[in-house]
PDB file of C-alpha atoms in Angstrom:
ATOM      1  CA  MET A   1     120.202 103.472  93.746  1.00  0.00           C
ATOM      2  CA  ILE A   2     119.806  99.746  94.213  1.00  0.00           C
ATOM      3  CA  GLU A   3     120.573  99.164  90.507  1.00  0.00           C
ATOM      4  CA  LEU A   4     123.570 101.649  90.578  1.00  0.00           C
ATOM      5  CA  SER A   5     125.047  99.787  93.605  1.00  0.00           C
ATOM      6  CA  LYS A   6     125.704  96.904  91.238  1.00  0.00           C
ATOM      7  CA  ARG A   7     128.138  99.174  89.315  1.00  0.00           C
ATOM      8  CA  GLY A   8     130.055 100.799  92.099  1.00  0.00           C
ATOM      9  CA  LYS A   9     129.990 102.460  95.469  1.00  0.00           C
ATOM     10  CA  ILE A  10     126.957 104.719  96.294  1.00  0.00           C
ATOM     11  CA  ALA A  11     127.306 108.073  98.084  1.00  0.00           C
ATOM     12  CA  VAL A  12     124.090 109.810  99.108  1.00  0.00           C
ATOM     13  CA  ASP A  13     123.419 113.237 100.736  1.00  0.00           C
ATOM     14  CA  VAL A  14     120.094 112.516 102.254  1.00  0.00           C
ATOM     15  CA  GLN A  15     118.819 116.106 101.918  1.00  0.00           C
ATOM     16  CA  ALA A  16     117.775 115.203  98.352  1.00  0.00           C
ATOM     17  CA  LEU A  17     115.482 112.614  99.734  1.00  0.00           C
ATOM     18  CA  LEU A  18     113.931 114.558 102.673  1.00  0.00           C
ATOM     19  CA  ARG A  19     113.426 118.033 101.186  1.00  0.00           C
ATOM     20  CA  HIS A  20     110.217 118.675  99.206  1.00  0.00           C
ATOM     21  CA  ALA A  21     108.560 121.681  97.800  1.00  0.00           C
ATOM     22  CA  ASP A  22     104.848 122.390  98.202  1.00  0.00           C
ATOM     23  CA  ARG A  23     103.312 122.311  94.633  1.00  0.00           C
ATOM     24  CA  GLN A  24     101.290 125.425  95.206  1.00  0.00           C
ATOM     25  CA  SER A  25     103.337 127.798  97.419  1.00  0.00           C
ATOM     26  CA  GLY A  26     106.837 126.455  96.578  1.00  0.00           C
ATOM     27  CA  ALA A  27     107.579 126.342 100.324  1.00  0.00           C
ATOM     28  CA  MET A  28     110.171 123.746 101.354  1.00  0.00           C
ATOM     29  CA  TYR A  29     109.294 121.145 103.921  1.00  0.00           C
ATOM     30  CA  PHE A  30     110.924 117.975 105.219  1.00  0.00           C
ATOM     31  CA  GLU A  31     109.400 114.496 105.111  1.00  0.00           C
ATOM     32  CA  ASP A  32     110.867 111.202 106.231  1.00  0.00           C
ATOM     33  CA  TRP A  33     112.269 108.842 103.483  1.00  0.00           C
ATOM     34  CA  ALA A  34     109.765 106.049 103.089  1.00  0.00           C
ATOM     35  CA  ASP A  35     112.226 103.614 101.516  1.00  0.00           C
ATOM     36  CA  LYS A  36     115.123 104.235 103.777  1.00  0.00           C
ATOM     37  CA  LYS A  37     115.256 100.726 105.398  1.00  0.00           C
ATOM     38  CA  ARG A  38     115.006  99.036 101.990  1.00  0.00           C
ATOM     39  CA  VAL A  39     117.703 101.183 100.300  1.00  0.00           C
ATOM     40  CA  LEU A  40     120.232 101.991 103.053  1.00  0.00           C
ATOM     41  CA  PRO A  41     121.969  98.585 102.675  1.00  0.00           C
ATOM     42  CA  TYR A  42     123.044  99.607  99.161  1.00  0.00           C
ATOM     43  CA  ILE A  43     124.607 102.924 100.361  1.00  0.00           C
ATOM     44  CA  ASP A  44     128.270 102.991 101.067  1.00  0.00           C
ATOM     45  CA  TYR A  45     128.439 106.670 102.214  1.00  0.00           C
ATOM     46  CA  LEU A  46     125.513 108.523 103.682  1.00  0.00           C
ATOM     47  CA  LYS A  47     125.753 112.149 104.598  1.00  0.00           C
ATOM     48  CA  THR A  48     123.150 113.924 106.788  1.00  0.00           C
ATOM     49  CA  ASP A  49     123.067 116.850 109.155  1.00  0.00           C
ATOM     50  CA  THR A  50     121.839 116.540 112.676  1.00  0.00           C
ATOM     51  CA  ALA A  51     118.283 117.773 111.830  1.00  0.00           C
ATOM     52  CA  GLU A  52     118.011 115.404 108.886  1.00  0.00           C
ATOM     53  CA  ALA A  53     119.379 112.487 111.039  1.00  0.00           C
ATOM     54  CA  GLU A  54     116.522 113.197 113.533  1.00  0.00           C
ATOM     55  CA  ILE A  55     113.932 113.156 110.813  1.00  0.00           C
ATOM     56  CA  LEU A  56     115.282 109.725 109.667  1.00  0.00           C
ATOM     57  CA  THR A  57     115.620 108.194 113.004  1.00  0.00           C
ATOM     58  CA  GLY A  58     113.502 110.132 115.510  1.00  0.00           C
ATOM     59  CA  GLN A  59     116.761 110.549 117.611  1.00  0.00           C
ATOM     60  CA  SER A  60     118.110 114.041 118.472  1.00  0.00           C
ATOM     61  CA  ASP A  61     121.339 112.423 119.636  1.00  0.00           C
ATOM     62  CA  ARG A  62     123.493 112.216 116.585  1.00  0.00           C
ATOM     63  CA  PHE A  63     125.613 109.408 118.035  1.00  0.00           C
ATOM     64  CA  VAL A  64     122.534 107.280 118.554  1.00  0.00           C
ATOM     65  CA  ALA A  65     121.200 108.314 115.049  1.00  0.00           C
ATOM     66  CA  ALA A  66     124.532 107.269 113.365  1.00  0.00           C
ATOM     67  CA  LYS A  67     124.395 103.859 115.028  1.00  0.00           C
ATOM     68  CA  MET A  68     120.862 103.421 113.839  1.00  0.00           C
ATOM     69  CA  LEU A  69     121.545 104.310 110.283  1.00  0.00           C
ATOM     70  CA  CYS A  70     124.396 101.782 110.206  1.00  0.00           C
ATOM     71  CA  GLU A  71     122.228  99.213 111.775  1.00  0.00           C
ATOM     72  CA  TRP A  72     119.670  99.855 109.027  1.00  0.00           C
ATOM     73  CA  GLY A  73     122.420  99.085 106.523  1.00  0.00           C
ATOM     74  CA  ALA A  74     124.385 102.217 105.525  1.00  0.00           C
ATOM     75  CA  LYS A  75     128.049 101.269 105.548  1.00  0.00           C
ATOM     76  CA  GLU A  76     129.487 104.687 106.595  1.00  0.00           C
ATOM     77  CA  VAL A  77     127.414 107.572 108.013  1.00  0.00           C
ATOM     78  CA  ILE A  78     128.674 111.184 108.083  1.00  0.00           C
ATOM     79  CA  ILE A  79     126.742 113.555 110.148  1.00  0.00           C
ATOM     80  CA  THR A  80     127.440 117.309 110.163  1.00  0.00           C
ATOM     81  CA  ASN A  81     126.575 120.147 112.545  1.00  0.00           C
ATOM     82  CA  SER A  82     127.854 123.609 113.182  1.00  0.00           C
ATOM     83  CA  ALA A  83     130.627 122.587 115.490  1.00  0.00           C
ATOM     84  CA  GLU A  84     131.959 119.221 114.135  1.00  0.00           C
ATOM     85  CA  VAL A  85     131.578 116.426 111.769  1.00  0.00           C
ATOM     86  CA  LEU A  86     131.005 112.773 112.842  1.00  0.00           C
ATOM     87  CA  ALA A  87     131.908 109.636 110.961  1.00  0.00           C
ATOM     88  CA  TYR A  88     130.783 106.035 111.879  1.00  0.00           C
ATOM     89  CA  ASP A  89     131.182 102.796 110.091  1.00  0.00           C
ATOM     90  CA  GLY A  90     129.360 100.358 112.440  1.00  0.00           C
ATOM     91  CA  LYS A  91     132.535  99.655 114.372  1.00  0.00           C
ATOM     92  CA  GLU A  92     134.329 102.958 115.001  1.00  0.00           C
ATOM     93  CA  MET A  93     133.094 106.489 115.518  1.00  0.00           C
ATOM     94  CA  TYR A  94     135.110 109.715 115.205  1.00  0.00           C
ATOM     95  CA  THR A  95     134.403 113.367 115.497  1.00  0.00           C
ATOM     96  CA  CYS A  96     136.413 116.273 114.227  1.00  0.00           C
ATOM     97  CA  PRO A  97     135.887 119.953 115.090  1.00  0.00           C
ATOM     98  CA  ILE A  98     135.272 122.682 112.575  1.00  0.00           C
ATOM     99  CA  ARG A  99     137.936 125.324 113.019  1.00  0.00           C
ATOM    100  CA  ALA A 100     137.065 128.022 110.643  1.00  0.00           C
ATOM    101  CA  ARG A 101     138.361 131.399 111.727  1.00  0.00           C
ATOM    102  CA  ASN A 102     135.230 133.102 110.280  1.00  0.00           C
ATOM    103  CA  LEU A 103     131.900 132.125 108.799  1.00  0.00           C
ATOM    104  CA  SER A 104     131.727 134.347 105.616  1.00  0.00           C
ATOM    105  CA  GLY A 105     131.593 131.286 103.308  1.00  0.00           C
ATOM    106  CA  ARG A 106     128.868 129.194 105.316  1.00  0.00           C
ATOM    107  CA  SER A 107     126.786 128.272 102.224  1.00  0.00           C
ATOM    108  CA  GLY A 108     127.678 124.894 100.806  1.00  0.00           C
ATOM    109  CA  ARG A 109     129.204 123.448 103.913  1.00  0.00           C
ATOM    110  CA  GLY A 110     127.525 120.056 103.635  1.00  0.00           C
ATOM    111  CA  ASP A 111     128.375 119.640  99.980  1.00  0.00           C
ATOM    112  CA  THR A 112     132.016 120.533 100.578  1.00  0.00           C
ATOM    113  CA  THR A 113     132.299 118.214 103.480  1.00  0.00           C
ATOM    114  CA  PHE A 114     130.815 115.277 101.669  1.00  0.00           C
ATOM    115  CA  ALA A 115     132.708 115.829  98.459  1.00  0.00           C
ATOM    116  CA  ALA A 116     136.020 116.053 100.345  1.00  0.00           C
ATOM    117  CA  TYR A 117     135.195 113.053 102.525  1.00  0.00           C
ATOM    118  CA  ILE A 118     134.282 110.669  99.702  1.00  0.00           C
ATOM    119  CA  THR A 119     137.227 111.821  97.450  1.00  0.00           C
ATOM    120  CA  GLN A 120     139.685 111.278 100.365  1.00  0.00           C
ATOM    121  CA  ARG A 121     138.051 108.053 101.412  1.00  0.00           C
ATOM    122  CA  GLN A 122     139.067 106.433  98.113  1.00  0.00           C
ATOM    123  CA  ARG A 123     142.708 106.595  99.327  1.00  0.00           C
ATOM    124  CA  SER A 124     142.525 106.901 103.119  1.00  0.00           C
ATOM    125  CA  SER A 125     141.079 105.571 106.315  1.00  0.00           C
ATOM    126  CA  MET A 126     137.730 106.868 107.691  1.00  0.00           C
ATOM    127  CA  GLU A 127     139.584 108.766 110.353  1.00  0.00           C
ATOM    128  CA  GLU A 128     141.972 110.440 107.928  1.00  0.00           C
ATOM    129  CA  SER A 129     139.164 111.230 105.477  1.00  0.00           C
ATOM    130  CA  LEU A 130     137.126 112.865 108.236  1.00  0.00           C
ATOM    131  CA  LEU A 131     140.025 115.049 109.115  1.00  0.00           C
ATOM    132  CA  TRP A 132     140.521 115.968 105.495  1.00  0.00           C
ATOM    133  CA  ALA A 133     136.898 116.781 105.062  1.00  0.00           C
ATOM    134  CA  THR A 134     136.552 118.789 108.207  1.00  0.00           C
ATOM    135  CA  ALA A 135     139.779 120.803 107.375  1.00  0.00           C
ATOM    136  CA  THR A 136     138.446 121.430 103.867  1.00  0.00           C
ATOM    137  CA  VAL A 137     135.136 122.712 105.017  1.00  0.00           C
ATOM    138  CA  SER A 138     136.750 124.793 107.737  1.00  0.00           C
ATOM    139  CA  ALA A 139     138.990 126.493 105.048  1.00  0.00           C
ATOM    140  CA  LYS A 140     135.966 126.850 102.661  1.00  0.00           C
ATOM    141  CA  MET A 141     133.852 128.652 105.302  1.00  0.00           C
ATOM    142  CA  GLU A 142     136.462 131.356 105.568  1.00  0.00           C
ATOM    143  CA  ALA A 143     135.625 132.786 102.107  1.00  0.00           C
ATOM    144  CA  PRO A 144     132.276 133.007 100.153  1.00  0.00           C
ATOM    145  CA  GLY A 145     131.748 130.743  97.226  1.00  0.00           C
ATOM    146  CA  PRO A 146     133.254 127.298  96.471  1.00  0.00           C
ATOM    147  CA  TYR A 147     136.622 126.237  97.809  1.00  0.00           C
ATOM    148  CA  LYS A 148     139.423 127.213  95.537  1.00  0.00           C
ATOM    149  CA  GLY A 149     142.442 125.737  97.213  1.00  0.00           C
ATOM    150  CA  ASP A 150     144.266 122.577  96.372  1.00  0.00           C
ATOM    151  CA  ARG A 151     145.701 119.619  98.324  1.00  0.00           C
ATOM    152  CA  LYS A 152     148.771 121.408  99.490  1.00  0.00           C
ATOM    153  CA  ASP A 153     146.571 124.079 100.983  1.00  0.00           C
ATOM    154  CA  ILE A 154     144.520 121.630 102.940  1.00  0.00           C
ATOM    155  CA  GLU A 155     147.676 119.871 104.160  1.00  0.00           C
ATOM    156  CA  LYS A 156     148.911 123.149 105.349  1.00  0.00           C
ATOM    157  CA  TYR A 157     145.617 123.942 107.082  1.00  0.00           C
ATOM    158  CA  ILE A 158     145.674 120.534 108.830  1.00  0.00           C
ATOM    159  CA  GLU A 159     149.243 121.166 110.030  1.00  0.00           C
ATOM    160  CA  GLU A 160     148.267 124.638 111.368  1.00  0.00           C
ATOM    161  CA  PHE A 161     144.870 124.106 112.847  1.00  0.00           C
ATOM    162  CA  TYR A 162     144.604 120.328 113.555  1.00  0.00           C
ATOM    163  CA  PRO A 163     147.473 119.211 115.828  1.00  0.00           C
ATOM    164  CA  GLN A 164     145.076 116.871 117.716  1.00  0.00           C
ATOM    165  CA  LYS A 165     143.465 115.286 114.583  1.00  0.00           C
ATOM    166  CA  CYS A 166     140.139 113.642 115.179  1.00  0.00           C
ATOM    167  CA  LYS A 167     138.689 112.286 118.367  1.00  0.00           C
ATOM    168  CA  LYS A 168     137.772 108.568 118.671  1.00  0.00           C
ATOM    169  CA  ILE A 169     134.460 108.090 120.409  1.00  0.00           C
ATOM    170  CA  GLN A 170     134.249 105.299 122.898  1.00  0.00           C
ATOM    171  CA  LEU A 171     131.161 103.299 122.111  1.00  0.00           C
TER     172      LEU A 171
END
């Protein structure tokens, strides 16, 4: 990751660094990322869920965990949970609620959120990208499988279900 950061922005979903499989049983277990403090300064976008954030930081409060991850060097932190998505860049923090009307497509939520966020982030602010990502994952959760809509579908979803947009958290 350090070498790749010399070529462009780095986006990391931390689950790939925390999840391990027991060699004999194949059972999955979580383990803290030993190199986190050395590598985080090279990461532009770090995505974690609340459980993974607690493994990394020891903090169950996702707001505190997001601050710590930025203090350790990540430039933007995205933390998901079942109710909302949080984004923090070391200066401003926003949350945006998940507004799925049903949960038939729950699998792949984190991947959808992160892909939508980093794609939108190349053209929009952190707040706008968070709104886009949360609306995309909300729409995705309403049907099994990958999200199959397009930008116009997400724009319509935002218009219909996100009149308040995202909430700025006072730090």
